[in-house]
mmCIF file with all atom_site columns, C-alpha atoms in Angstrom:
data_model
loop_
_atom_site.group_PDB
_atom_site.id
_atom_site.type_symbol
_atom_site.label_atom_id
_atom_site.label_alt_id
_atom_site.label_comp_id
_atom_site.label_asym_id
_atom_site.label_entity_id
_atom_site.label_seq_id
_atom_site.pdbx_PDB_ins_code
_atom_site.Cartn_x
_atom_site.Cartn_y
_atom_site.Cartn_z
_atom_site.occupancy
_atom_site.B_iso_or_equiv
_atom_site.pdbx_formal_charge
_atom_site.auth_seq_id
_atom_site.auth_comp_id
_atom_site.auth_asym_id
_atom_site.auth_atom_id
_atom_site.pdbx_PDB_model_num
ATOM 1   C CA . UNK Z 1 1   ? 0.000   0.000  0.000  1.00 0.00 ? 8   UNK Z CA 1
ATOM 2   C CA . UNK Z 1 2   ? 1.530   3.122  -0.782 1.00 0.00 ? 9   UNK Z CA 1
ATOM 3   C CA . UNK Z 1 3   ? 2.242   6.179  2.065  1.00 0.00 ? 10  UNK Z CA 1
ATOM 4   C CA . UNK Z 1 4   ? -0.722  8.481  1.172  1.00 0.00 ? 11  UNK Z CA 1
ATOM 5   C CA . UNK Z 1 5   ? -2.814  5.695  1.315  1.00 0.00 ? 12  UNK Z CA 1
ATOM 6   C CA . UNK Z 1 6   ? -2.077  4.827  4.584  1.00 0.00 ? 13  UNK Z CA 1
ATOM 7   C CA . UNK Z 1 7   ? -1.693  8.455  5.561  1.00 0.00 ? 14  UNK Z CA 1
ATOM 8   C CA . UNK Z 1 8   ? -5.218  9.017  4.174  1.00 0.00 ? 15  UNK Z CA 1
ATOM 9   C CA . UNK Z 1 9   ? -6.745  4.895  5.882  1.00 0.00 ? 16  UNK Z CA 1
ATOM 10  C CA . UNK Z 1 10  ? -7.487  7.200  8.586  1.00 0.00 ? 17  UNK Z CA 1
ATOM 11  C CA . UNK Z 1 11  ? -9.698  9.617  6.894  1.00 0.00 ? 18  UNK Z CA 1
ATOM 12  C CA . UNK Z 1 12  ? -11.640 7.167  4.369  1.00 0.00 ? 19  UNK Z CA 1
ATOM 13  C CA . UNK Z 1 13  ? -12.668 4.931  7.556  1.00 0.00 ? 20  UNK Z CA 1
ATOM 14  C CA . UNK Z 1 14  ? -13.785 7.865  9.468  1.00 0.00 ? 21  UNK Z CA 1
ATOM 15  C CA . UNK Z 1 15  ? -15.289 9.790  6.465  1.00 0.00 ? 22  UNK Z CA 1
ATOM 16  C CA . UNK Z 1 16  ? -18.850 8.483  7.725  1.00 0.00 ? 23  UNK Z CA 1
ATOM 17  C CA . UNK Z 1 17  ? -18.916 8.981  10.710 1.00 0.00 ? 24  UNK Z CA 1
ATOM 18  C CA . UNK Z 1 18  ? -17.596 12.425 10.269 1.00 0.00 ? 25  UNK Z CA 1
ATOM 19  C CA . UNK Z 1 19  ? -20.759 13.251 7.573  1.00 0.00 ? 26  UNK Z CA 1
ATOM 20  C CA . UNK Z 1 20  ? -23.420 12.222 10.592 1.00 0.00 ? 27  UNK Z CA 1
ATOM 21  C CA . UNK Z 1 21  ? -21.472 14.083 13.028 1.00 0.00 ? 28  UNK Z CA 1
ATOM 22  C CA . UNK Z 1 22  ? -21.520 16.807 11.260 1.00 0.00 ? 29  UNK Z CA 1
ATOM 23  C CA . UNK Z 1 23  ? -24.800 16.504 9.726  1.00 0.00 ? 30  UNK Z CA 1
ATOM 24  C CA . UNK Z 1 24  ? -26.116 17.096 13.331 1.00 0.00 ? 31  UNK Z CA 1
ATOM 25  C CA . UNK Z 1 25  ? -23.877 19.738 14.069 1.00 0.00 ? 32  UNK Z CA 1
ATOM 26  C CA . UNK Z 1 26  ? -24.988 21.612 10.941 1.00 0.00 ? 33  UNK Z CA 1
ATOM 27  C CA . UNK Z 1 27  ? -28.935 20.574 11.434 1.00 0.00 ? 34  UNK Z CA 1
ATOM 28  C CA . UNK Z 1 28  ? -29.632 21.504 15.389 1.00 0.00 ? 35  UNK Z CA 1
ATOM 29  C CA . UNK Z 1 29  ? -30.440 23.815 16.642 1.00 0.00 ? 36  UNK Z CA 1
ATOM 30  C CA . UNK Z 1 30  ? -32.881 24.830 13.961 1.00 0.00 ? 37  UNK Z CA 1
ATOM 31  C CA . UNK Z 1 31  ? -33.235 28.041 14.527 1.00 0.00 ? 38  UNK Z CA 1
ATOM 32  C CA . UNK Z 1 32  ? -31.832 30.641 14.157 1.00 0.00 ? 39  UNK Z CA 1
ATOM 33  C CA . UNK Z 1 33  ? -30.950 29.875 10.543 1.00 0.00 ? 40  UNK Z CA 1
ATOM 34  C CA . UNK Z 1 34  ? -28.628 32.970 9.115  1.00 0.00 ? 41  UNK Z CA 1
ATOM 35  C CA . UNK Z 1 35  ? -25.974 33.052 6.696  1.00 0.00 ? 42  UNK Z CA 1
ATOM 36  C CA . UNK Z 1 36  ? -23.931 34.144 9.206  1.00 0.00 ? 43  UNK Z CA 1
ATOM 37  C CA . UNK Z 1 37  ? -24.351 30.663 11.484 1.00 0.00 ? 44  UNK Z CA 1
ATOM 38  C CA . UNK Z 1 38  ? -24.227 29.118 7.682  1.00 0.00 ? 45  UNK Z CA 1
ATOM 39  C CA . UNK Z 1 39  ? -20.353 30.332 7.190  1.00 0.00 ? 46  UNK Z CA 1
ATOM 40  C CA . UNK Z 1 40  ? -20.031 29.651 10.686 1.00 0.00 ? 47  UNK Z CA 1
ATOM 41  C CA . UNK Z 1 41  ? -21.258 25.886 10.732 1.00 0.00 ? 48  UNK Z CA 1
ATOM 42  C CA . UNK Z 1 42  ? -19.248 25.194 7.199  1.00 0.00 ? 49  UNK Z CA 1
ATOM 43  C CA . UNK Z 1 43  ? -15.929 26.633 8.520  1.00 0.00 ? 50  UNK Z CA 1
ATOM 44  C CA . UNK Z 1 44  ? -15.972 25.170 11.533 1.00 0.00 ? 51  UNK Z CA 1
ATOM 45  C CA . UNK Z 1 45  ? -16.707 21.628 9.874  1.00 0.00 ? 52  UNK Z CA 1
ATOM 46  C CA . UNK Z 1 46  ? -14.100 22.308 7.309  1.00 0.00 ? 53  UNK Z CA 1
ATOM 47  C CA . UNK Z 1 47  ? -11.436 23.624 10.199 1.00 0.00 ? 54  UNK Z CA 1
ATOM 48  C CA . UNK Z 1 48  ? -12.257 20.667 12.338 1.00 0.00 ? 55  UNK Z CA 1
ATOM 49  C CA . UNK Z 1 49  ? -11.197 18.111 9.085  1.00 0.00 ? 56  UNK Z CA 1
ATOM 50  C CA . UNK Z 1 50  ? -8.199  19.883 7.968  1.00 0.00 ? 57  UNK Z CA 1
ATOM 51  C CA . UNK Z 1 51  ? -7.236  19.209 11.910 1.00 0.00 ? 58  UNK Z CA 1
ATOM 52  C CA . UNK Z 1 52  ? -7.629  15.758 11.855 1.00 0.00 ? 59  UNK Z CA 1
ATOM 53  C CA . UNK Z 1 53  ? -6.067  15.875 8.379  1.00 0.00 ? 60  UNK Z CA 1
ATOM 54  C CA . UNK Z 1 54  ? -3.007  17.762 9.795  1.00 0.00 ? 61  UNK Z CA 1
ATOM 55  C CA . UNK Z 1 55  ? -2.937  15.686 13.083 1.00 0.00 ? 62  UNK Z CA 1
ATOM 56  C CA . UNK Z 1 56  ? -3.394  12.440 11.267 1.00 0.00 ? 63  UNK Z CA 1
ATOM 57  C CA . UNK Z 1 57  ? -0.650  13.078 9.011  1.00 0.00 ? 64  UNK Z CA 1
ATOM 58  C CA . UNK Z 1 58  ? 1.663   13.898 12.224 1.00 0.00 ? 65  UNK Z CA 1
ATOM 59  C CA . UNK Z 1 59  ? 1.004   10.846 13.901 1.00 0.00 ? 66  UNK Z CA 1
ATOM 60  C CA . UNK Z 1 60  ? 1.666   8.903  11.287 1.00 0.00 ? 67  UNK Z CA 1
ATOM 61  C CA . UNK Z 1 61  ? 4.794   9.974  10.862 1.00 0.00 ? 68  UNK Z CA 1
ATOM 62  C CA . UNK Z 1 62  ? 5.728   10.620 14.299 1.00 0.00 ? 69  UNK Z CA 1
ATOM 63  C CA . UNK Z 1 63  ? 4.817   6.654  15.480 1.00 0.00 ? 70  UNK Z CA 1
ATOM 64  C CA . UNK Z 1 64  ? 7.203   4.087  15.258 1.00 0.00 ? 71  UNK Z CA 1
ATOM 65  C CA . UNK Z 1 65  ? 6.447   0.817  14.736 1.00 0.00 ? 72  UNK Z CA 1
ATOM 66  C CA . UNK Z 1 66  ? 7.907   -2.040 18.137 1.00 0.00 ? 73  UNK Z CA 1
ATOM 67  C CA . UNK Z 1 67  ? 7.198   -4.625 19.115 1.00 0.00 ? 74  UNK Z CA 1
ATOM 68  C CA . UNK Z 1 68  ? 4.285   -6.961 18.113 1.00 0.00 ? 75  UNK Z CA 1
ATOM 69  C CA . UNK Z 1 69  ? 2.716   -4.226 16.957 1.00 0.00 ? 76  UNK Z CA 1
ATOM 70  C CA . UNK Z 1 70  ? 4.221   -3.913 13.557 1.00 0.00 ? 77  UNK Z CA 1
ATOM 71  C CA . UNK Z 1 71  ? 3.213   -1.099 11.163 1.00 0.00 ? 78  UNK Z CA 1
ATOM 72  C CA . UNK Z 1 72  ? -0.634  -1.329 12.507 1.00 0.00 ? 79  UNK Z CA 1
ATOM 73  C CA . UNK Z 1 73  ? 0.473   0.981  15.109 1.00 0.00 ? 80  UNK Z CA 1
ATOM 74  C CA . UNK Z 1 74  ? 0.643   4.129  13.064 1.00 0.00 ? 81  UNK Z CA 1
ATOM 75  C CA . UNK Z 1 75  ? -2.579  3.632  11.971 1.00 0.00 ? 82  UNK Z CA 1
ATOM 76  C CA . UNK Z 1 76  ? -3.891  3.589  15.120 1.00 0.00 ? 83  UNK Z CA 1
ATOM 77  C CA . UNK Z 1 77  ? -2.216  6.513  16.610 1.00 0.00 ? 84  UNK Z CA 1
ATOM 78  C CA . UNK Z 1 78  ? -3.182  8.340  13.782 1.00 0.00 ? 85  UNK Z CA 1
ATOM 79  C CA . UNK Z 1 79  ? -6.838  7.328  14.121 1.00 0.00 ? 86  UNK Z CA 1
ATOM 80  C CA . UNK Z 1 80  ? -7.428  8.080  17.723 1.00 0.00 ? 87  UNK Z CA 1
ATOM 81  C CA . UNK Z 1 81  ? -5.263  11.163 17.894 1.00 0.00 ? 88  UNK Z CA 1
ATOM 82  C CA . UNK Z 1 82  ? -6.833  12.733 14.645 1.00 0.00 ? 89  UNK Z CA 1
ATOM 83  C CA . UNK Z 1 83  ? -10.406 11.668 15.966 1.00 0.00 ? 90  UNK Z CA 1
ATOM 84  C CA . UNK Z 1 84  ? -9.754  13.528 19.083 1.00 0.00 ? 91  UNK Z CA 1
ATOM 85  C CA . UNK Z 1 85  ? -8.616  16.590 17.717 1.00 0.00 ? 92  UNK Z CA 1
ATOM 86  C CA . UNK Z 1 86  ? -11.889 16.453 15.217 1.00 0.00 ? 93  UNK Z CA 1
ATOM 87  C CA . UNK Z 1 87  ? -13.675 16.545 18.707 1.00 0.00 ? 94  UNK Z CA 1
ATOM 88  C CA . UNK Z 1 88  ? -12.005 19.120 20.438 1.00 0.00 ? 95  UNK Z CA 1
ATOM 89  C CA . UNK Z 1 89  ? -12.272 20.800 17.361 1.00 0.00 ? 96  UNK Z CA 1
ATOM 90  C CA . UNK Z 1 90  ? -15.900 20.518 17.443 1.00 0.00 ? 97  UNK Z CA 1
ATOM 91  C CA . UNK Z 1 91  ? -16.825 20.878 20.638 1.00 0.00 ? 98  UNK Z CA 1
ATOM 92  C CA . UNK Z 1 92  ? -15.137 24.290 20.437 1.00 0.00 ? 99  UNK Z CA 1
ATOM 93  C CA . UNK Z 1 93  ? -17.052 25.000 17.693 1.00 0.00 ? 100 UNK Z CA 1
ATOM 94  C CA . UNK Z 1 94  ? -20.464 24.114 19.704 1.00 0.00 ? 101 UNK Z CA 1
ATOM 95  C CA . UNK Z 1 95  ? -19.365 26.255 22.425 1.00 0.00 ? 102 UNK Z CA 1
ATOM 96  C CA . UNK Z 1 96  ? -18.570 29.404 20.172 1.00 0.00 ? 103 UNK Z CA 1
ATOM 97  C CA . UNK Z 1 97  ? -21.676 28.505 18.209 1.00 0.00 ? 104 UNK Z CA 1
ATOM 98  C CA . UNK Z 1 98  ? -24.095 28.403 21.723 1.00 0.00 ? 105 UNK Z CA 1
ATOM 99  C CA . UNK Z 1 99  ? -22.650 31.764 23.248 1.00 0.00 ? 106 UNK Z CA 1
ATOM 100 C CA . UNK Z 1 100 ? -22.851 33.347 20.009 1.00 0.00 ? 107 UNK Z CA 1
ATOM 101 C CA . UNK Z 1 101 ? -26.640 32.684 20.239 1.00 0.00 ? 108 UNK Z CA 1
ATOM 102 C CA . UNK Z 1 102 ? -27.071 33.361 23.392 1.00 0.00 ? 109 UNK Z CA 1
ATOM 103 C CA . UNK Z 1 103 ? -26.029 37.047 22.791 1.00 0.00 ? 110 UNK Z CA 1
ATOM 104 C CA . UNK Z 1 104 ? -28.007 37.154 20.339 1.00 0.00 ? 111 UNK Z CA 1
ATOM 105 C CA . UNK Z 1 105 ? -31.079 36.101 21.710 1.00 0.00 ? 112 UNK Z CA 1
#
């Protein structure tokens, strides 16, 4: 398998799951529904997979393979740290998003 392959294994397994969780993100709360929260919702989806993208990409390259563990480790450190960082990244995201609105409101 070549290296952006396995730099990108990450990424196509989690691509899924990333399109529900953000699905929700984008879809609730309903209201209010501006083109402001729009830009908001979009860069903060795009921001939080360019950071798992970044972070995967790291981890692969920053993991070294002992043991019994073989090559499979890299994967796996750059699976759960990216997927971590696409929370934090998130979560942030839902914060900003909720005291924004509360402002507002």
């Amino acid at each position: 398998m070549s290296l952006s392959v396995q730099q990108a294994l990450a990424l196509i397994l989690f691509l899924p799951w990333f399109v529900i969780l953000s699905g929700l993100f984008w879809a609730y709360p309903r209201q209010p529904r501006t083109a402001a929260r729009r830009a908001f919702d979009l860069a903060s989806i795009a921001l939080a997979v360019l950071a798992f993208v970044l972070v995967a990409r790291w981890a692969h390259g920053y993991a070294v393979p002992t043991g019994t563990a073989g090559s499979i480790w890299r994967q796996v450190l750059a699976t759960i740290s990216g997927y971590g960082v696409f929370l934090a990244a998130m979560l942030v995201a839902w914060l900003l998003r909720r005291r924004w609105f509360a402002r507002a409101l």
